[in-house]
Amino acid sequence: MRRCAVLVLMLGWLVPLASLHADAPVAGTTAAPSAMVARITLDGPIGPAAAEYFDDAAQRAVADGAVAIMLQLDTPGGLSESMRQIIGRMLALPVPVMVYVAPGGARAASAGTYILYAGQIAAMAPATHLGAATPVSLGGATPLPLPVPKAEPAKAGSAAPPAPDEAGGSAESNKVLNDAIAYIRSLAQLRGRNAAWAEQAVRGAATLTASEAAQQHVIDFVASDVADLLAKADGRVVRVGERQLTLQLKGATVRDYAPGARTRFLGIITNPTIAYLLLLGGIFGLALEAMHPGAMLPGIVGAISLLVGLYALQLLPVNYAGLALMALGIGLLVAEAVNPTVGAFGVGGLVAFVIGSVMLMKTGVPGYAVNLGVIGGIAVGFAALLGTVVWLVFRARRAPPFGGEAAMVEETGRLLEPVTADGESWAMLHGERWRVRCAVELPAGAAVRVVSRQGLLLRVEPAAAVAAV
């Protein structure tokens, strides 16, 4: 019994010691894995696809344990709604976001400036620039600039405010501009950056290079590459929600988060030119199916193209007056093809189609307008088709009749039997036997020409006599 008790006591001491020994680090190994920074790259216009890509990639990065997100940015601008969606996700993330305008030659223009201001860390590569953040309404360009109150002096170190617009501007455009100014100023105040210059970027379309932005405290620093960015950001204190965090990025690894298949597909179809072509392909596919029932393929392809195109259009800043003009133009062109009117419907339809195409997404937002070369090419194709239809109509009107009673007039043939004056006989015309009546006497085999038709009886005369006239 004593031996059993001693063994139990010894085991009770050895098990905890063994577990402690197992938890101790082995010489030559790392106690904890290095930190991971997720890199998300936005290269191109800010739109629905970019917003969905950032949202999805940011969620995956947080789930993978990223200590920070590096948003590498190169954009000419984009849609306000998509920009606000990205910024909203940035502000809600539990990890800091470092916005980095790179590589050299990149820009954070228009919507990109707002995104840069929203990041906990704002950095730019050499030879990059930002600014020109004035919003553009769907109906046309916002009047520039909005009159600056006389009581507001120009801020030191910032661009001088432009001269007031004598005409002022519409109340709605002023509201849009004031809202954008308040939005970017709130982001600047949240991150402790130059709010005065931010206002000038919106009000007067001011721009800065990377070094100028660092000097005016618009960004935190200029970084030559990703390694330089992580080194300069390491140790900085940032605010994430209500928390203060110190960035520990020394030795961190960078993992790229590429867009998924859905995001890539969305990026393709929300290209305005692709959406425009899908819409046209769908309409003409269904039109071909209606003209040739049972063909199946045009109808199936047309229906799919039309539905995908309409889905893309509801994500884009569409001018519905332009869409209506396009529909009217296509309807008139189809009417011209079905019931030719010597070009009246066709010309009107072509004009309506071209104007509607130009108006469809001509919003002034960079990257969100239908390519004018595509519109011009389609318009030229329609014009050629219309010209061909009109030419065929005029040609058909000048062509001799090929059916009915009128088609037999002026036709020639030969008598199968002799005919007496004002008598009847038989003649061969077009390989057919016809009963004929002639005013003069003619022998068998004589050449005759038809001068009129009365039912199944043809009145003929000598072909030679007519030729001599």
PDB file of C-alpha atoms in Angstrom, residues 280 301 368 411 433 446:
ATOM      1  CA  LEU A 280     -27.814  45.892 -77.761  1.00  0.00           C
ATOM      2  CA  VAL A 301     -28.464  34.364 -76.364  1.00  0.00           C
ATOM      3  CA  TYR A 368     -17.980  55.547 -66.456  1.00  0.00           C
ATOM      4  CA  GLU A 411     -42.646  39.170-123.309  1.00  0.00           C
ATOM      5  CA  ARG A 433     -48.300  27.039-124.129  1.00  0.00           C
ATOM      6  CA  ALA A 446     -43.289  33.609-136.305  1.00  0.00           C
TER       7      ALA A 446
END
